[in-house]
Coordinates of C-alpha atoms (C1' of nucleotides) in Angstrom, one line a residue:
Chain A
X1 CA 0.0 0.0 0.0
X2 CA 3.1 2.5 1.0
X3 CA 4.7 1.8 -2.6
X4 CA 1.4 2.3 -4.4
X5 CA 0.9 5.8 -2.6
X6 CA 4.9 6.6 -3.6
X7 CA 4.1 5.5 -6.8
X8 CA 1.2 7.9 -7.4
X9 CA 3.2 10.7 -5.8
X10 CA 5.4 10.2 -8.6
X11 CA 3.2 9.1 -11.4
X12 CA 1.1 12.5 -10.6
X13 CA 4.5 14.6 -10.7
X14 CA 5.3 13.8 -14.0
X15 CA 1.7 14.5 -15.5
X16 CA 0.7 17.5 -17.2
X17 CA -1.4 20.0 -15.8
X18 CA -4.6 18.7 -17.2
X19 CA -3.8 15.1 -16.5
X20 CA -2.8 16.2 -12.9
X21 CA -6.6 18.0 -12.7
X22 CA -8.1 14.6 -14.0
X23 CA -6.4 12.3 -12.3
X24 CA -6.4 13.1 -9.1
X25 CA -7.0 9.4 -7.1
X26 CA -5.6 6.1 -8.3
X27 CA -8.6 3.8 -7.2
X28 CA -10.8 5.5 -9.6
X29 CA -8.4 4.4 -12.1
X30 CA -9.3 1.9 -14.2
X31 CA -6.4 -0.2 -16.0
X32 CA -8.8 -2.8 -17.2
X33 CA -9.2 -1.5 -20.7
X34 CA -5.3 -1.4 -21.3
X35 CA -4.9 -4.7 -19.6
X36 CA -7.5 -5.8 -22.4
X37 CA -5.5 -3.9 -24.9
X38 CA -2.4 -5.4 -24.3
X39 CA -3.4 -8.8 -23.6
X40 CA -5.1 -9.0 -26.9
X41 CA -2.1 -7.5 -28.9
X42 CA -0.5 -10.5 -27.0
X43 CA -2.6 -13.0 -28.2
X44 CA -2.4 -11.5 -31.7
X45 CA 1.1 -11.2 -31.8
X46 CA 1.5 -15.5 -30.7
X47 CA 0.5 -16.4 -34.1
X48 CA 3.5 -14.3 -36.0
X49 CA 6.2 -15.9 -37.7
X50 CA 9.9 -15.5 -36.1
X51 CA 10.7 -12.5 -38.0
X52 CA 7.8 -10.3 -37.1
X53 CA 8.4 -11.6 -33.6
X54 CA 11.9 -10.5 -33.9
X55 CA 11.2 -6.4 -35.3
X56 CA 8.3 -6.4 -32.4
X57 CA 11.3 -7.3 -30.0
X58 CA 13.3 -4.7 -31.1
X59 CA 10.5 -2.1 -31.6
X60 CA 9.3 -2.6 -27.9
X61 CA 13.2 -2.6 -26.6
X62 CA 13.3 1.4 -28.3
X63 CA 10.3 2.1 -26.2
X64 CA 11.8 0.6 -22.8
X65 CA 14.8 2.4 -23.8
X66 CA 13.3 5.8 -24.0
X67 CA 10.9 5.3 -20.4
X68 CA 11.3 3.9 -17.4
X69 CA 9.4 2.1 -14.4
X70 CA 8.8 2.4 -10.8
X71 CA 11.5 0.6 -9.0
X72 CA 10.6 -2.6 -7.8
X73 CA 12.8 -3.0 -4.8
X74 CA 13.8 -6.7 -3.5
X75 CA 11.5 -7.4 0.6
X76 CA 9.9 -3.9 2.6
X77 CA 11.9 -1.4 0.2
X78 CA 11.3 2.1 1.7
X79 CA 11.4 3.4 -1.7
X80 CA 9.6 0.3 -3.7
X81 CA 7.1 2.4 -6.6
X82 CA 9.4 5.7 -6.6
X83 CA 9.8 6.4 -10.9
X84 CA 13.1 5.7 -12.2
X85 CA 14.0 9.0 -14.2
X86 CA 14.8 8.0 -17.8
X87 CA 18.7 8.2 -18.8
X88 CA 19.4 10.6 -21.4
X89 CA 23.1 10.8 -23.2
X90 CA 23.3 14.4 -21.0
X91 CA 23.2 12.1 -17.6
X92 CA 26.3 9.5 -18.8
X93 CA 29.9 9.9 -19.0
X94 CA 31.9 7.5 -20.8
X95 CA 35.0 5.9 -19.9
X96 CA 37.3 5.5 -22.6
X97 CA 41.6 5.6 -23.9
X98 CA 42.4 8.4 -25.2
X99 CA 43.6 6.6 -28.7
X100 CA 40.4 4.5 -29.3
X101 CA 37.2 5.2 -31.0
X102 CA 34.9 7.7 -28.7
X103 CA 31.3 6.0 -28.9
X104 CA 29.1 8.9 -30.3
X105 CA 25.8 10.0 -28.6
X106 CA 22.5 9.7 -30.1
X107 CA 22.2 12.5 -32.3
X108 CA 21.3 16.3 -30.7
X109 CA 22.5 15.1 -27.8
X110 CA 25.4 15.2 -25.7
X111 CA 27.7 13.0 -23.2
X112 CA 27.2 14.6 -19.6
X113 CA 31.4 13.8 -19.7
X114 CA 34.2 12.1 -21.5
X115 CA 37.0 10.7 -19.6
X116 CA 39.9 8.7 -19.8
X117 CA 40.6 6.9 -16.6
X118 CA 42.7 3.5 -16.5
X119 CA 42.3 3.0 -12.7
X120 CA 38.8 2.0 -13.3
X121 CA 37.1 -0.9 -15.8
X122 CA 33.9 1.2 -16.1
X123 CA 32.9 1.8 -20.2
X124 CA 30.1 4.2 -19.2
X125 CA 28.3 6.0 -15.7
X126 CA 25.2 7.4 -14.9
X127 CA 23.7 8.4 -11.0
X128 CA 20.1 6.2 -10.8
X129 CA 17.6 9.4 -9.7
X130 CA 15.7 7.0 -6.6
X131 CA 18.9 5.8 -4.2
X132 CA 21.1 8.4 -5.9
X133 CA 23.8 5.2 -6.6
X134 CA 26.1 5.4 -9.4
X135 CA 25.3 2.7 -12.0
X136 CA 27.9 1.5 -14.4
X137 CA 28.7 -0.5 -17.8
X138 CA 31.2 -2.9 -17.0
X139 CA 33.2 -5.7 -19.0
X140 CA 31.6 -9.4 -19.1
X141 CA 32.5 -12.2 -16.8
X142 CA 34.6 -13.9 -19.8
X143 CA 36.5 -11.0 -20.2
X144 CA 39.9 -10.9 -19.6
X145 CA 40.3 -8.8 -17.2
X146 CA 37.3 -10.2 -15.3
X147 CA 38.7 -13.9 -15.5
X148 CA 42.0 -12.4 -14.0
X149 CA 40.3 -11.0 -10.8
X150 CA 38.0 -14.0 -10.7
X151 CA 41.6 -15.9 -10.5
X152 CA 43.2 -13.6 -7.9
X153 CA 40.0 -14.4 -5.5
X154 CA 40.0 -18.1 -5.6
X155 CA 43.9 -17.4 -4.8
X156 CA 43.4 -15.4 -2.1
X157 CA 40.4 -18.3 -0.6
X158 CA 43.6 -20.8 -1.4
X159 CA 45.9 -18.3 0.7
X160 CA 43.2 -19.0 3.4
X161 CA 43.2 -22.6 3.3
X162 CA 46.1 -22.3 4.6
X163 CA 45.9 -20.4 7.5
X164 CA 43.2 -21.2 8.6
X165 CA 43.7 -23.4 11.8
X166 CA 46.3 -20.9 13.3
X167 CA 43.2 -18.2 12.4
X168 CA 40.7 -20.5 13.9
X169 CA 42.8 -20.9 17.1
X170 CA 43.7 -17.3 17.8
X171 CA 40.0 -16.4 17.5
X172 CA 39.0 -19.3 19.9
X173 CA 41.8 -18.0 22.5
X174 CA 39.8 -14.6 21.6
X175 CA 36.6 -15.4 23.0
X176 CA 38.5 -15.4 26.6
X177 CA 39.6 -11.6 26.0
X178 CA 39.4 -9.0 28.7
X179 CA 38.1 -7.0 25.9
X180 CA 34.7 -6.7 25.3
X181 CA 35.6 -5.4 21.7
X182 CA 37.9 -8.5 21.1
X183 CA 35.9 -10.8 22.7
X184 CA 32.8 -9.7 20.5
X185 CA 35.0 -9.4 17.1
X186 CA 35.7 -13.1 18.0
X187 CA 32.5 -14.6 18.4
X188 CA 31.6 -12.6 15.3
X189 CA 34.5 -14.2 13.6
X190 CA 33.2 -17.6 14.3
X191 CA 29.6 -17.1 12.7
X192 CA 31.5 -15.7 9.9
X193 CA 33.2 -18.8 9.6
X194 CA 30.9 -21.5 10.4
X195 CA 28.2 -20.3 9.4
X196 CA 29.4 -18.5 6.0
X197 CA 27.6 -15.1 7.2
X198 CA 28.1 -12.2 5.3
X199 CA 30.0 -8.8 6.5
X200 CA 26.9 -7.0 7.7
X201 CA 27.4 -3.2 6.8
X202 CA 25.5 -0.7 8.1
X203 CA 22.8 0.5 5.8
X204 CA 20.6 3.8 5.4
X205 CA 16.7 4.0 7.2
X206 CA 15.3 3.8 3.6
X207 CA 16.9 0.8 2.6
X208 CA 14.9 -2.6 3.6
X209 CA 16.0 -3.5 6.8
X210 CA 18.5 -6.6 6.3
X211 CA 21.5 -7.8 8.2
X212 CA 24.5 -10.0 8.4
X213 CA 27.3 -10.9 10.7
X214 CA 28.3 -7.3 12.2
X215 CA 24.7 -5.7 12.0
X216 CA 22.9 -8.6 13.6
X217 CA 20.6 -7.4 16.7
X218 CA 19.3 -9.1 19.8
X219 CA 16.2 -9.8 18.6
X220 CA 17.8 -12.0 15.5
X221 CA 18.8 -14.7 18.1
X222 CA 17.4 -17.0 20.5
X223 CA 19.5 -18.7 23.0
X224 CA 18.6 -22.6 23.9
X225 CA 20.9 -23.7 26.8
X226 CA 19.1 -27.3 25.3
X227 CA 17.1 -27.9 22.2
X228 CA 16.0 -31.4 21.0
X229 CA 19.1 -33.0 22.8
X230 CA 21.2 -30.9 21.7
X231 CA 23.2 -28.5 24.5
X232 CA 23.7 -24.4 24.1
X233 CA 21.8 -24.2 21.0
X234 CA 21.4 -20.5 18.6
X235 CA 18.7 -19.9 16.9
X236 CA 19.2 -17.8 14.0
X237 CA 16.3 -15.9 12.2
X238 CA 16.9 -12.9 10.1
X239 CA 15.9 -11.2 6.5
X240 CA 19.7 -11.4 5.3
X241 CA 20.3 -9.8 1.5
X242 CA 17.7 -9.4 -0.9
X243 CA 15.5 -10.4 2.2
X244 CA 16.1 -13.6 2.2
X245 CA 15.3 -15.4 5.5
X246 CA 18.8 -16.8 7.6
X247 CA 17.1 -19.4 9.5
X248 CA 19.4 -21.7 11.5
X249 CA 19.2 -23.8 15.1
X250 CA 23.0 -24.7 15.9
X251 CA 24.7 -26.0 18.7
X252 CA 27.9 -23.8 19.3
X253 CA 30.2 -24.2 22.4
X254 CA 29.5 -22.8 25.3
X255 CA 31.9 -20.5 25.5
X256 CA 30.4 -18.8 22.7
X257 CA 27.0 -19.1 24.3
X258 CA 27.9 -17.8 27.6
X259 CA 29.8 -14.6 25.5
X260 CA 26.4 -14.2 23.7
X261 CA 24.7 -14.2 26.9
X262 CA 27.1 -11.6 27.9
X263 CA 26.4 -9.3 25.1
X264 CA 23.0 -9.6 25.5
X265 CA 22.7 -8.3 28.8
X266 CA 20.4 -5.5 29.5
X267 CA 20.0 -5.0 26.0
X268 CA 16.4 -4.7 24.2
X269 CA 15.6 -6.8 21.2
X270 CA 16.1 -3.5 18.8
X271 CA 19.9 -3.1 20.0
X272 CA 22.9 -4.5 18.3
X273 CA 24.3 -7.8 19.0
X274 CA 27.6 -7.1 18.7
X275 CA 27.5 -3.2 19.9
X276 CA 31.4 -2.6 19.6
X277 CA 31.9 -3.8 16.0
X278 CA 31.4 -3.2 12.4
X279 CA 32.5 -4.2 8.9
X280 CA 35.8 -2.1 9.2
X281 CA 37.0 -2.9 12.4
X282 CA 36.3 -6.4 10.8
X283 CA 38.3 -5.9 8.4
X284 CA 41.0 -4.3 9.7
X285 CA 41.8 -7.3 11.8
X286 CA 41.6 -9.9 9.1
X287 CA 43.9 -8.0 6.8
X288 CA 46.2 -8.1 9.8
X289 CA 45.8 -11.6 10.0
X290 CA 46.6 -11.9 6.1
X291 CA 47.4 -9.7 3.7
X292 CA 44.3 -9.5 1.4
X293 CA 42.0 -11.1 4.1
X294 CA 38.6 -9.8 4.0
X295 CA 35.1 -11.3 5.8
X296 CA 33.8 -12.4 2.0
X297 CA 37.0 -15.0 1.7
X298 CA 35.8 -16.8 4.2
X299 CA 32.6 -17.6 2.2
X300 CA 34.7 -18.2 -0.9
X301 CA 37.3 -20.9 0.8
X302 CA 34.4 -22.5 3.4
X303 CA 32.2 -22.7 -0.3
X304 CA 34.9 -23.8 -1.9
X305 CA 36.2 -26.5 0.4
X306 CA 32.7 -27.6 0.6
X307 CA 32.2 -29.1 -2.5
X308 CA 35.8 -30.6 -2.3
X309 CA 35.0 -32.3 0.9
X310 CA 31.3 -33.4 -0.6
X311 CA 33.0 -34.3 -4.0
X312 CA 35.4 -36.8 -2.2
X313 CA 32.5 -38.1 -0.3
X314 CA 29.9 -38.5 -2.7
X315 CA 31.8 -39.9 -5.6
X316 CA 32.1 -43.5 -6.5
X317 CA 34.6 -44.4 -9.7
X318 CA 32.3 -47.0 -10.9
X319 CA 28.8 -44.7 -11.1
X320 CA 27.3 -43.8 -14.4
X321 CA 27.9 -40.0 -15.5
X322 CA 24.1 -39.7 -15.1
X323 CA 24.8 -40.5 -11.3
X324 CA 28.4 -39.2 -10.4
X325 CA 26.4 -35.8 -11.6
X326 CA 24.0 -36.4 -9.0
X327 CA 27.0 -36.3 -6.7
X328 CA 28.2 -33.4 -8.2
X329 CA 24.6 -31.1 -8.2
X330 CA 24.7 -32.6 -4.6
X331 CA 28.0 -31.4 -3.4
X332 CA 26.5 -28.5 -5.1
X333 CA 23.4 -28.3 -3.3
X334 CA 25.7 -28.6 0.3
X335 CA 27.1 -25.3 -0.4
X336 CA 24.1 -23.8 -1.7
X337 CA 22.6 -24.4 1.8
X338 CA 25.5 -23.5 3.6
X339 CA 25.8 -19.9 1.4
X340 CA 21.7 -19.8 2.1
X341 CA 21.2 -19.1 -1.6
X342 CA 17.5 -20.3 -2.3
X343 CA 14.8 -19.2 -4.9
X344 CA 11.1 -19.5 -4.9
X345 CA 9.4 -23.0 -5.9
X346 CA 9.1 -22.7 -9.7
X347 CA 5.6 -22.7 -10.3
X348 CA 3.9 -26.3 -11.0
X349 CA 6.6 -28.1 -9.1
X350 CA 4.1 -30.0 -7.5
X351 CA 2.7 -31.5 -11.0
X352 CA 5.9 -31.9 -12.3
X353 CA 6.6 -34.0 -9.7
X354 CA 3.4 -36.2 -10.2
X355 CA 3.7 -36.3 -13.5
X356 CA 7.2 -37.5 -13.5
X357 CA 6.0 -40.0 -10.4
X358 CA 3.6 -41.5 -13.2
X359 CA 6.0 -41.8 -15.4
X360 CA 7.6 -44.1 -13.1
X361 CA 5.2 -46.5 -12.5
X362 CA 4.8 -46.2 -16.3
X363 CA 8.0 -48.1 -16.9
X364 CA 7.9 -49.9 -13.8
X365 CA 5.0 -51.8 -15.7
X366 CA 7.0 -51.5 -18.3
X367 CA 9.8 -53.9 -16.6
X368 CA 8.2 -56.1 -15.7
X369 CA 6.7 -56.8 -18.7
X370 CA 9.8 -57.0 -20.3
X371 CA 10.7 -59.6 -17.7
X372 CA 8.4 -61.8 -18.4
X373 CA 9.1 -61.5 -22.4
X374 CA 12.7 -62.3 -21.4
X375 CA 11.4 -66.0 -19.5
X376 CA 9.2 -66.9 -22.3
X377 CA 12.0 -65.9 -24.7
X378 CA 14.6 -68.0 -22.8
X379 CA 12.0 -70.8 -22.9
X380 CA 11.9 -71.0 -26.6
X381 CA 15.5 -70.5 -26.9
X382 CA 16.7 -73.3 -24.9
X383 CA 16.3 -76.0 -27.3
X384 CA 15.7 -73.4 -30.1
X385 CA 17.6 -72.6 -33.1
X386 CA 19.8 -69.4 -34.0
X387 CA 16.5 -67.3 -34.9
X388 CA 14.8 -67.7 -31.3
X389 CA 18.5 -67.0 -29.3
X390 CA 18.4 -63.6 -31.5
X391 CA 15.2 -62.7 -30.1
X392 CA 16.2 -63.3 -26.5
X393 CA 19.3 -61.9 -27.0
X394 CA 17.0 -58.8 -28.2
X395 CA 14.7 -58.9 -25.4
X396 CA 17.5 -58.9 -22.7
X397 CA 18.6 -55.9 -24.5
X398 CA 15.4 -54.0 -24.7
X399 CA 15.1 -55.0 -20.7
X400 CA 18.4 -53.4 -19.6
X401 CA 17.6 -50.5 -21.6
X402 CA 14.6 -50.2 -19.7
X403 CA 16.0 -50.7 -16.4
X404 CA 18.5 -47.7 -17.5
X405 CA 15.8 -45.3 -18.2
X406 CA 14.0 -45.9 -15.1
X407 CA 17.5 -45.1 -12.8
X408 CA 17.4 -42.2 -14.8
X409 CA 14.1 -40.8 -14.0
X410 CA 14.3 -41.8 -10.2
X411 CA 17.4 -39.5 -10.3
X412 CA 15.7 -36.6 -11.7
X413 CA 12.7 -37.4 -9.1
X414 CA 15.2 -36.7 -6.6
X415 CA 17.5 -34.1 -7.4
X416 CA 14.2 -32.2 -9.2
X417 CA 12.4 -32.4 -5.1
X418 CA 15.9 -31.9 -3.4
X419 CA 16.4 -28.7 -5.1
X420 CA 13.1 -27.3 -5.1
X421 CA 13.8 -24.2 -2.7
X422 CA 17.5 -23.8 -3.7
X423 CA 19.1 -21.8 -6.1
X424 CA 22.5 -24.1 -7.8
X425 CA 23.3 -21.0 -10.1
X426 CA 25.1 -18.2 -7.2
X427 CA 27.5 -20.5 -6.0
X428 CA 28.3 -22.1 -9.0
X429 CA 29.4 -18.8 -10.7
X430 CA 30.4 -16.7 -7.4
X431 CA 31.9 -19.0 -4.8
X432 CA 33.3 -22.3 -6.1
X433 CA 36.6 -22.4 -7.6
X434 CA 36.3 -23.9 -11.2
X435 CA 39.8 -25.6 -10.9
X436 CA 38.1 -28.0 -8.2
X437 CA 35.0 -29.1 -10.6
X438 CA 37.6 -29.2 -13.7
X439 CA 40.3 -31.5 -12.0
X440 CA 36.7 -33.7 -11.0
X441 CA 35.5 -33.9 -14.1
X442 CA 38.7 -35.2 -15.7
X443 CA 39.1 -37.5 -12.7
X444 CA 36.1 -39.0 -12.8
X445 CA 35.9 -38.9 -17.1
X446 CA 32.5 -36.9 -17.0
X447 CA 32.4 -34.2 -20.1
X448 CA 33.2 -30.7 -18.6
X449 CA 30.1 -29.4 -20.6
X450 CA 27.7 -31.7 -18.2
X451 CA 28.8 -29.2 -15.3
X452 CA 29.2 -26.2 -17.0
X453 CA 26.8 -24.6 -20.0
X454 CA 28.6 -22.5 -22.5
X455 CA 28.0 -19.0 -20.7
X456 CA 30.0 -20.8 -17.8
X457 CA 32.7 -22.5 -20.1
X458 CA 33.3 -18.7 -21.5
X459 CA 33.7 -17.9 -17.9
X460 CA 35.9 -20.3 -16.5
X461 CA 38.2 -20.5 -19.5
X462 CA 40.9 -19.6 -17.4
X463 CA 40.8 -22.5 -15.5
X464 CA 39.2 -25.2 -17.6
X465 CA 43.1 -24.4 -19.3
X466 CA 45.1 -24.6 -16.1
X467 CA 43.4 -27.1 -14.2
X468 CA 44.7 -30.6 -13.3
X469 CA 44.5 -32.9 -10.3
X470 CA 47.0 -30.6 -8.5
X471 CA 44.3 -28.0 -8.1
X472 CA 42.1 -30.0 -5.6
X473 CA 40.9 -27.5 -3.1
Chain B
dG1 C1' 36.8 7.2 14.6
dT2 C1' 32.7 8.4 11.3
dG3 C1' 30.5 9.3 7.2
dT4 C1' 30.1 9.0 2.4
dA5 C1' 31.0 8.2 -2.6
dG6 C1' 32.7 5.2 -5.8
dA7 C1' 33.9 0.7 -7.7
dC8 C1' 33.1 -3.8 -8.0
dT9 C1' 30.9 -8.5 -6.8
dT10 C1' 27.0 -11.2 -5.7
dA11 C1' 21.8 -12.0 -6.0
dG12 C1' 17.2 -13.7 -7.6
dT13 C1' 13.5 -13.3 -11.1
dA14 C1' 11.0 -13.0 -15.5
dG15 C1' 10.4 -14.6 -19.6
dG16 C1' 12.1 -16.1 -24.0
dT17 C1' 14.5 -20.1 -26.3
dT18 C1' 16.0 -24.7 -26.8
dT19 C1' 15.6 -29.5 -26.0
dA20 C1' 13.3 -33.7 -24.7
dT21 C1' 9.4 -36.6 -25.1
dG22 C1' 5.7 -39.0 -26.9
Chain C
dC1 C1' 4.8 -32.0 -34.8
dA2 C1' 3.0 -30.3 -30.2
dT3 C1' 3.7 -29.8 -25.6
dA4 C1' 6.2 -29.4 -21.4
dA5 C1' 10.1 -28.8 -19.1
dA6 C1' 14.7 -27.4 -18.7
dC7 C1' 17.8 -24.1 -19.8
dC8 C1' 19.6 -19.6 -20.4
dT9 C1' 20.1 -14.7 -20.6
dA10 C1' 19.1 -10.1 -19.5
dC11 C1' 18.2 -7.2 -16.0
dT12 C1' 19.2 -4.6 -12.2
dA13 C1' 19.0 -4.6 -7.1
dA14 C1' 21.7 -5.3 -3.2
dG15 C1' 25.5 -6.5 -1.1
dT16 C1' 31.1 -5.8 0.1
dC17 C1' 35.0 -3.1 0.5
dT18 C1' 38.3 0.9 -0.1
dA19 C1' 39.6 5.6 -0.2
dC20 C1' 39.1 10.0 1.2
dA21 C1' 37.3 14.1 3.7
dC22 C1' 36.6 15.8 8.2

DNA sequence: GTGTAGACTTAGTAGGTTTATG
DNA sequence: CATAAACCTACTAAGTCTACAC
């Protein structure tokens, strides 16, 4: 209701006089027509051969290109319905060398700035009108330059690996500081570790109100000194980004609990958890602890070592490829859950899964059918001649076939239900270091272009080149 | 220290396109 | 060939982190 009245604010300040007069109250709007309108051009436009489809395309893109929509922020956005301002040529400044071809601006207009920076890898700029953020045109992910940083970042998650137990250690010893600062950097240190929590900035009153690691408040956490047999237990539950719900029970140890218990103290449920820290402090102290050490590594390397741990685990050398994938989208699916990285259930999930449940049965019957061919088959063929031991020899083929088919489709069953609520896709491209599913797939003789489509191939190019068994994680 | 701008990475969704299946 | 499902891409919001001013 609060983003339709923003919205209307807008919508009404960029009328014209007379329209403003008119339109002076949205419920006595009615859309209906246009709805009509447009759902009718839609239905017309279905029946159109590719190429008509193809100048519509390009016809409506010119029109999104010269307007623009009401933000549609991600949760309880403040500012959800605001209009976007359009981006004219006068509101971007391009980024360019000095020796190479300066892209021209539509014509009659102007760029707001032309500028030849090399510190930066931004091609173009503009300042978005609703959070006053700078927006940017930047290289894509199988660029160069991109694949280089990409490179550097698994590197740094390697450096990590490391030193990691002498980190773990020294923030253990921590959680016995004097310090209340320490001691809470510490225990902060540890959810940012086992748990893979994010940073936690700080962020503006009309931003949605999220949180991670540093920004967490009392009321975010509940504290079970036992829960389902299991001793000095946190309960985590929290809109983390993009509003995503963090909900977690786990058993920590009870020195932990007992700090938590101490920050906690005479605190309400609105005040922050960890009331000496932030992000920087953070910071400071990891890139004490190692040189390029920031909180996000620790998401890259626990991610990372994840699926190398499941990989190991999960994989058996004499599997089909159809199942040692299985392993793989399930070591997969492990770090998913430990990043929290989930997606809504894609709509008719539920008769998908019926339908693919009927197929089962289907060739279930099917099976068995084919079993009973195969005896009467065997029958004839026992004292038969070379005709009749062709068809049995047939029949046991058709049967193993079968009997293939119908593993397959109980592994889809599963992985399809298993991965319902999670989202594969964010960790794949963002936290798991494409050496570790290359040196896997040549281990284990599955095709590389099972695990990765041809967007990701492009991506990763600079390690589906390098990597070999010596790059296990 | 604290606040803010700028640069860059990480995130989920919509919806079109390709592929599989019968 | 039709339909359904899987796949893929574009989009852009929402994070992280650094640098710099005060």
């Amino acid at each position: 209701m609060y983003s339709i009245k923003i919205f209307f604010g807008d919508w009404r300040k960029s009328m014209t006089d007379k329209e403003r007069d008119l339109i002076t109250d949205l419920s006595k709007c009615d859309f209906k027509p246009m709805n009509r309108y447009f759902m009718d051009l839609a239905e017309k436009n279905r029946n159109k051969t590719k190429e008509e489809k193809q100048k519509l395309k390009e016809a409506n893109e010119a029109i999104i290109n010269r307007t623009s929509g009401p933000l549609s922020g991600r949760g309880e956005h403040p500012k959800m319905g605001k209009l976007k301002k359009r981006i004219e040529a006068e509101d971007v400044i391009i980024n360019c060398s000095k020796d190479s071809k300066i892209p021209q601006p539509p014509p009659g207009h102007k760029w707001k700035e032309v500028r030849h920076v090399n510190t930066v890898t931004w091609l173009a700029s503009w300042t978005e009108n609703v959070q006053n953020q700078v927006k940017y045109v930047m290289l894509n992910p199988s660029s160069k330059l991109k694949g280089e940083k990409d490179w550097q970042k698994y590197e740094t998650a390697r450096k990590l690996a490391k030193s990691i137990d002498k980190i773990r250690r020294e923030y253990q010893q921590d959680w016995k500081s004097k310090e209340m600062k320490i001691r809470q950097r510490a225990v902060a240190l540890y959810f940012i570790d086992k748990l893979a929590l994010r940073a936690g900035n700080e962020k503006d009153e009309d931003q949605a109100d999220t949180v991670g690691c540093c920004s967490l408040r009392v009321e975010h956490i509940e504290l079970h000194e036992e829960k389902d047999d299991k001793n000095f237990v946190v309960v985590f539950d929290f809109l983390g980004k993009d509003s995503i719900r963090y909900y977690n029970e786990v058993p920590v140890e009870k020195r932990v609990f007992k700090n938590l218990q101490l920050f906690m103290e005479n605190k309400k449920g609105s005040d922050d958890l960890f009331d000496r820290l932030n992000t920087q402090i953070m910071n400071k102290h990891l890139n004490e602890l190692m040189e390029g050490l920031t909180a996000k590594v620790f998401r890259t390397y626990n991610a990372s070592w994840t699926l190398q741990q499941q990989l190991d685990l999960l994989t058996n050398e004499d599997d089909t490829v159809a199942e040692k994938i299985l392993s793989y989208n399930r070591a997969n699916r492990a770090v998913a859950i430990l990043c929290n990285h989930q997606r809504s259930v894609p709509k008719g999930h539920e008769k998908s899964m019926e339908k693919l449940k009927e197929k089962i049965e289907a060739k279930k019957d099917l099976i068995k059918d084919g079993e009973r061919q195969v005896k009467d088959a065997q029958r004839d063929a026992k004292h038969g001649s070379v005709k009749e031991k062709m068809i049995l020899d047939k029949k046991k083929k058709m049967l193993q076939r079968l009997k293939e088919q119908l593993t397959k489709l109980e592994i889809q069953e599963t992985d399809r239900d298993e991965n319902k609520t999670i989202a594969l896709g964010t960790s794949k491209l963002n936290y798991l270091d494409p050496r570790i599913s290359v040196a896997w797939c040549k281990k284990y003789d599955v095709p590389i272009e099972k695990i990765y489509n041809k967007t990701q191939r492009d991506k990763f190019r600079w390690a589906i080149d390098m990597a070999g068994p010596e790059y296990r994680f």
